[in-house]
XYZ file of C-alpha atoms in Angstrom:
383
model
C -12.788 -56.319 5.810
C -13.198 -59.339 8.051
C -16.658 -59.480 9.574
C -17.019 -58.005 13.036
C -18.426 -60.246 15.770
C -21.482 -58.924 17.618
C -22.826 -59.873 21.021
C -26.356 -58.867 21.963
C -27.988 -57.975 25.273
C -31.762 -58.327 25.135
C -33.710 -58.874 21.942
C -34.866 -62.428 22.621
C -38.020 -64.220 21.568
C -40.889 -61.792 20.984
C -38.675 -58.715 20.806
C -39.498 -56.328 17.975
C -36.441 -54.092 18.220
C -33.985 -56.948 18.712
C -35.033 -58.453 15.393
C -34.718 -55.036 13.727
C -31.142 -54.679 14.978
C -30.185 -58.170 13.833
C -31.648 -57.687 10.361
C -30.068 -54.250 9.968
C -26.656 -55.428 11.129
C -26.630 -58.090 8.396
C -27.608 -55.909 5.438
C -24.095 -54.805 4.459
C -22.412 -58.127 5.225
C -20.020 -56.618 7.761
C -21.301 -58.143 11.023
C -22.109 -61.587 12.433
C -24.059 -62.308 15.614
C -21.873 -64.713 17.596
C -23.158 -64.575 21.165
C -25.818 -63.122 23.395
C -27.644 -62.778 26.668
C -31.058 -62.368 25.125
C -33.283 -62.138 28.196
C -33.193 -61.385 31.912
C -34.754 -64.859 32.253
C -31.827 -67.287 31.963
C -33.818 -70.130 30.430
C -35.503 -67.825 27.928
C -32.092 -66.426 26.975
C -30.781 -69.903 26.162
C -33.916 -70.754 24.211
C -33.589 -67.552 22.190
C -29.948 -68.284 21.439
C -30.881 -71.716 20.115
C -33.648 -70.249 17.949
C -31.197 -67.694 16.528
C -28.563 -70.319 15.730
C -26.057 -69.090 18.300
C -23.570 -71.774 19.349
C -24.460 -73.248 22.782
C -21.082 -72.281 24.249
C -21.724 -68.642 23.289
C -25.236 -68.557 24.746
C -25.200 -66.811 28.112
C -27.632 -66.568 31.015
C -26.842 -62.920 31.835
C -25.019 -59.962 30.332
C -22.454 -60.139 33.147
C -21.692 -63.759 32.251
C -21.446 -62.879 28.569
C -19.079 -59.947 28.955
C -16.853 -61.851 31.398
C -16.868 -64.994 29.261
C -16.124 -63.169 26.020
C -13.313 -61.158 27.615
C -11.604 -64.405 28.578
C -11.581 -65.703 24.988
C -8.586 -65.159 22.667
C -8.791 -61.755 20.975
C -9.431 -63.239 17.536
C -12.407 -65.240 18.845
C -14.199 -62.894 21.238
C -16.968 -60.494 20.239
C -15.888 -57.095 18.924
C -18.841 -55.147 20.268
C -22.094 -55.369 22.202
C -25.521 -54.349 20.883
C -27.913 -53.347 23.692
C -31.582 -53.702 22.754
C -33.291 -53.790 26.147
C -35.850 -51.512 27.818
C -34.335 -48.217 28.976
C -33.547 -49.247 32.553
C -31.162 -51.906 31.280
C -29.075 -49.709 28.981
C -26.578 -48.316 31.472
C -25.435 -51.437 33.396
C -24.369 -53.568 30.391
C -23.014 -50.555 28.485
C -20.795 -49.532 31.386
C -19.541 -53.067 31.997
C -18.871 -53.705 28.305
C -16.915 -50.479 27.843
C -14.870 -51.053 30.998
C -14.162 -54.604 29.799
C -12.744 -53.378 26.496
C -15.723 -53.755 24.156
C -17.321 -51.211 21.827
C -21.061 -50.596 22.272
C -24.057 -49.792 20.092
C -27.220 -49.025 22.056
C -30.872 -48.314 21.468
C -32.306 -44.952 22.531
C -32.835 -43.133 24.829
C -29.329 -43.757 26.061
C -30.097 -44.353 29.753
C -32.860 -44.401 32.333
C -31.772 -41.181 34.072
C -29.840 -38.027 33.273
C -27.310 -38.882 35.983
C -26.602 -42.209 34.269
C -26.115 -40.397 30.950
C -23.459 -38.125 32.434
C -21.761 -41.128 34.048
C -21.826 -43.108 30.804
C -20.334 -40.195 28.876
C -17.375 -40.266 31.282
C -17.012 -44.033 30.902
C -17.048 -43.806 27.091
C -14.386 -41.113 27.045
C -12.132 -42.851 29.575
C -12.467 -46.235 27.848
C -11.430 -44.999 24.415
C -14.063 -47.288 22.886
C -16.650 -46.473 20.227
C -20.222 -45.855 21.373
C -23.114 -45.453 18.923
C -26.769 -44.691 19.559
C -29.380 -45.922 17.097
C -31.273 -42.775 16.199
C -31.901 -44.585 12.935
C -33.636 -41.719 11.116
C -30.294 -39.939 10.760
C -29.290 -42.809 8.481
C -31.757 -41.931 5.703
C -30.086 -40.504 2.560
C -32.622 -37.667 2.231
C -32.077 -36.653 5.855
C -28.382 -36.404 5.064
C -29.182 -34.431 1.913
C -31.189 -31.913 3.940
C -28.372 -31.589 6.450
C -25.818 -30.982 3.706
C -27.983 -28.366 1.978
C -28.322 -26.445 5.249
C -24.631 -26.775 6.102
C -23.778 -25.358 2.663
C -26.030 -22.333 3.216
C -28.566 -23.149 0.517
C -31.521 -22.243 2.735
C -29.889 -19.087 4.047
C -30.308 -18.137 7.686
C -32.573 -20.620 9.483
C -35.677 -19.094 11.027
C -38.137 -21.830 11.907
C -38.335 -25.582 12.485
C -41.584 -27.552 12.694
C -41.179 -31.222 13.642
C -43.759 -33.817 14.610
C -43.813 -37.484 15.512
C -47.346 -38.838 15.730
C -48.465 -42.399 16.467
C -51.799 -43.848 17.505
C -50.887 -47.285 18.820
C -51.527 -46.307 22.456
C -54.939 -44.721 21.837
C -56.424 -47.541 23.900
C -55.104 -49.217 27.062
C -52.806 -51.604 25.200
C -50.560 -51.817 28.258
C -53.334 -53.808 29.968
C -53.161 -56.501 27.271
C -50.224 -58.815 26.567
C -48.421 -56.085 24.621
C -44.922 -56.113 26.169
C -43.852 -53.077 24.137
C -46.541 -51.001 25.821
C -46.284 -52.370 29.359
C -42.703 -51.302 30.016
C -43.120 -47.957 28.270
C -45.734 -46.807 30.784
C -43.627 -47.918 33.775
C -41.324 -45.142 35.110
C -39.031 -47.766 36.662
C -38.270 -49.133 33.185
C -38.931 -46.165 30.899
C -37.683 -43.238 33.006
C -39.446 -39.927 33.525
C -40.545 -39.637 29.894
C -43.144 -41.760 28.129
C -43.753 -40.748 24.518
C -41.208 -38.023 25.216
C -38.409 -40.560 25.625
C -39.674 -43.070 23.101
C -40.358 -40.830 20.090
C -39.702 -37.294 21.347
C -35.968 -37.920 21.478
C -36.074 -38.988 17.816
C -37.702 -35.663 16.899
C -35.197 -33.743 19.044
C -32.228 -35.581 17.565
C -33.480 -35.170 13.995
C -33.905 -31.427 14.568
C -30.382 -30.959 15.876
C -28.826 -33.301 13.290
C -30.361 -31.673 10.213
C -30.090 -28.042 11.316
C -26.665 -28.331 12.943
C -28.075 -26.220 15.782
C -28.589 -27.205 19.398
C -31.873 -26.716 21.209
C -31.127 -24.293 24.041
C -34.551 -23.872 25.684
C -37.922 -25.627 25.717
C -41.432 -24.741 26.850
C -43.390 -27.979 27.121
C -46.998 -28.976 27.681
C -47.084 -32.739 28.283
C -50.236 -34.780 28.803
C -51.270 -38.265 29.872
C -54.580 -38.988 28.174
C -54.609 -42.713 28.896
C -56.469 -43.544 32.091
C -54.075 -44.348 34.919
C -50.927 -43.477 32.974
C -48.331 -41.576 34.969
C -46.053 -40.904 31.992
C -46.846 -38.626 29.068
C -48.435 -40.016 25.917
C -48.767 -36.636 24.161
C -46.893 -33.357 24.103
C -46.477 -29.962 22.462
C -43.131 -28.225 22.902
C -41.862 -24.823 21.821
C -38.159 -24.713 20.939
C -35.474 -22.064 20.954
C -32.386 -23.093 19.025
C -28.973 -21.534 18.620
C -28.804 -18.500 16.353
C -32.290 -17.215 17.188
C -33.972 -20.061 15.299
C -37.413 -20.890 16.685
C -39.362 -24.120 16.486
C -42.198 -26.345 17.614
C -42.173 -30.074 18.325
C -45.353 -32.140 18.572
C -45.414 -35.750 19.733
C -48.215 -38.197 20.418
C -48.869 -41.899 20.808
C -52.612 -41.375 21.164
C -53.130 -39.656 17.775
C -55.826 -42.050 16.630
C -55.190 -43.523 13.196
C -51.595 -42.393 12.884
C -48.969 -45.051 12.216
C -45.426 -43.628 12.253
C -45.894 -40.044 11.146
C -42.498 -38.424 11.667
C -41.953 -35.252 9.667
C -39.803 -32.148 9.707
C -39.948 -28.784 7.915
C -37.124 -26.267 8.123
C -37.502 -22.690 6.901
C -34.686 -20.316 6.004
C -34.368 -16.884 4.404
C -33.674 -18.374 0.944
C -35.745 -21.531 0.985
C -37.088 -24.454 2.990
C -37.054 -28.255 3.031
C -39.599 -30.856 4.100
C -39.109 -34.585 4.797
C -41.591 -37.204 5.979
C -40.596 -40.648 7.244
C -43.605 -42.371 5.728
C -42.410 -41.140 2.312
C -38.685 -41.253 3.071
C -37.309 -41.266 -0.455
C -38.397 -37.710 -1.233
C -36.984 -34.468 0.113
C -38.892 -31.406 -1.100
C -37.170 -28.032 -1.325
C -39.076 -24.761 -1.740
C -37.440 -21.539 -2.958
C -38.117 -17.816 -2.966
C -37.510 -17.357 -6.684
C -37.767 -20.725 -8.449
C -40.012 -23.795 -8.570
C -39.895 -26.404 -5.851
C -37.516 -29.338 -6.236
C -37.901 -32.963 -5.225
C -34.697 -34.807 -4.401
C -34.523 -38.619 -4.322
C -31.772 -40.988 -3.133
C -29.030 -41.062 -5.735
C -31.127 -38.878 -8.034
C -30.224 -35.753 -9.955
C -28.904 -32.892 -7.855
C -28.130 -34.863 -4.704
C -24.777 -34.417 -3.013
C -22.257 -37.230 -3.327
C -22.071 -37.336 0.475
C -25.780 -38.162 0.466
C -25.674 -40.589 -2.457
C -22.955 -42.707 -0.863
C -25.484 -43.870 1.731
C -27.789 -45.442 -0.851
C -27.527 -49.153 -1.618
C -29.720 -49.477 -4.709
C -30.131 -47.539 -7.993
C -32.329 -44.402 -8.079
C -36.042 -45.169 -7.966
C -35.665 -48.262 -5.797
C -37.067 -47.436 -2.336
C -35.085 -47.832 0.842
C -36.442 -47.279 4.320
C -36.536 -48.225 7.972
C -34.185 -51.217 8.045
C -31.710 -49.501 5.748
C -31.680 -46.447 8.027
C -30.711 -48.707 10.917
C -28.205 -50.476 8.685
C -26.492 -47.186 7.856
C -25.866 -46.603 11.563
C -24.462 -50.128 11.878
C -22.288 -49.733 8.777
C -20.814 -46.428 9.914
C -20.254 -47.849 13.399
C -18.600 -50.988 11.987
C -16.235 -48.922 9.858
C -15.265 -46.922 12.933
C -14.644 -50.075 14.984
C -12.560 -51.545 12.172
C -10.545 -48.340 11.962
C -9.793 -48.545 15.680
C -8.680 -52.150 15.288
C -6.304 -51.018 12.552
C -4.915 -48.152 14.633
C -6.343 -45.382 12.433
C -6.670 -41.767 13.596
C -10.233 -40.972 14.662
C -9.927 -37.231 15.097
C -13.047 -36.466 13.022
C -16.518 -36.881 14.502
C -18.196 -40.014 13.093
C -21.419 -39.701 11.118
C -23.591 -41.583 13.573
C -25.186 -40.580 16.877
C -22.753 -40.807 19.797
C -22.868 -40.678 23.574
C -22.965 -36.887 23.313
C -26.197 -37.126 21.310
C -27.537 -39.521 23.918
C -26.800 -37.028 26.667
C -28.532 -34.285 24.653
C -31.614 -36.510 24.427
C -31.711 -37.019 28.189
C -31.261 -33.276 28.796
C -34.184 -32.686 26.435
C -36.380 -35.143 28.360
C -35.559 -33.656 31.750
C -35.916 -30.036 30.610
C -39.275 -30.797 28.965
C -40.655 -32.529 32.045
C -39.433 -29.682 34.275
C -41.084 -27.155 31.965
C -44.388 -29.014 31.833
C -44.414 -29.354 35.627
C -44.041 -25.560 35.819
C -46.943 -24.616 33.524
C -44.824 -24.701 30.343
C -42.233 -22.221 31.614
C -39.050 -21.921 29.556
C -36.298 -24.290 30.756
C -32.758 -24.445 29.405
C -30.949 -27.638 28.371
C -27.982 -27.355 30.702
C -24.679 -28.979 29.799
């Protein structure tokens, strides 16, 4: 297929996640970055564009200027989609404008600043007819897909229990008081929303739980804490879960777990067996059984489903990880955009997180905060 043309909002000089998105989008050779509004500071945006090799005429001072300018170009020259890699408070405005201007969108998580914005954006996506993807990148790992397929095929039997954690230690000290930009906006409710660690990493744990099990979380009982002096948003939390089908669970998150790096893990227990996957060792999925020895599955290895293996890019035994997980989201999104361009039927749900998953994440944040504010009372995730 002809390469798709990507525009980017945010992700300029010094941005960690912007660079991740750019690298991931290039891995499968399906996407080129052609334009961008890389900063809310106009001069910094132009400087970033120059550093990234973006043509001067496609370097914009604001996302409004970019979307308007690209829409005025001939169809075969303009960008095909917009990647939004800004802090949370700047997800909704460019996403809404891009969709209403006829462009597809891929956006970092959580999907919006507020729950109200998430509902509004869902309406905009559906009325626009455009493709919207959310980069919950951990759903792109082959062994995550293997676990999901095993559960969907009934190999674990009836699901009883889910234990998921996402533990980091990078905010164990007051890093927001240094020059760490990643920390400073995450502790600011005006930029992060009502959830701190809850929005940043808790939504990953929530999404991973629902993606692998195929079950929605229906109620939460949350105990959120702010251990950092002066922080108004949570940096730690313990949440009980009730899922569809009488499945129970617990979700633990922290960004003040001293010494932890990126410890995301999930264990799912059924009546016939269980599975365990850990992001820091992403190429192994361990299955445990009632009546036979445990099994270790690897990407493309013996016993893996073909629908899991197709997401690997290298032969068995060659590790893949974080960037490839992101790249899988971009590849699946690009194929969907290309299908739309070719007039294909898109009746089946795509295998990447959508606006509906983004809304679920915001409902999870709001229900958890409401629960914690009410002494960990059970709160439902209302649709």
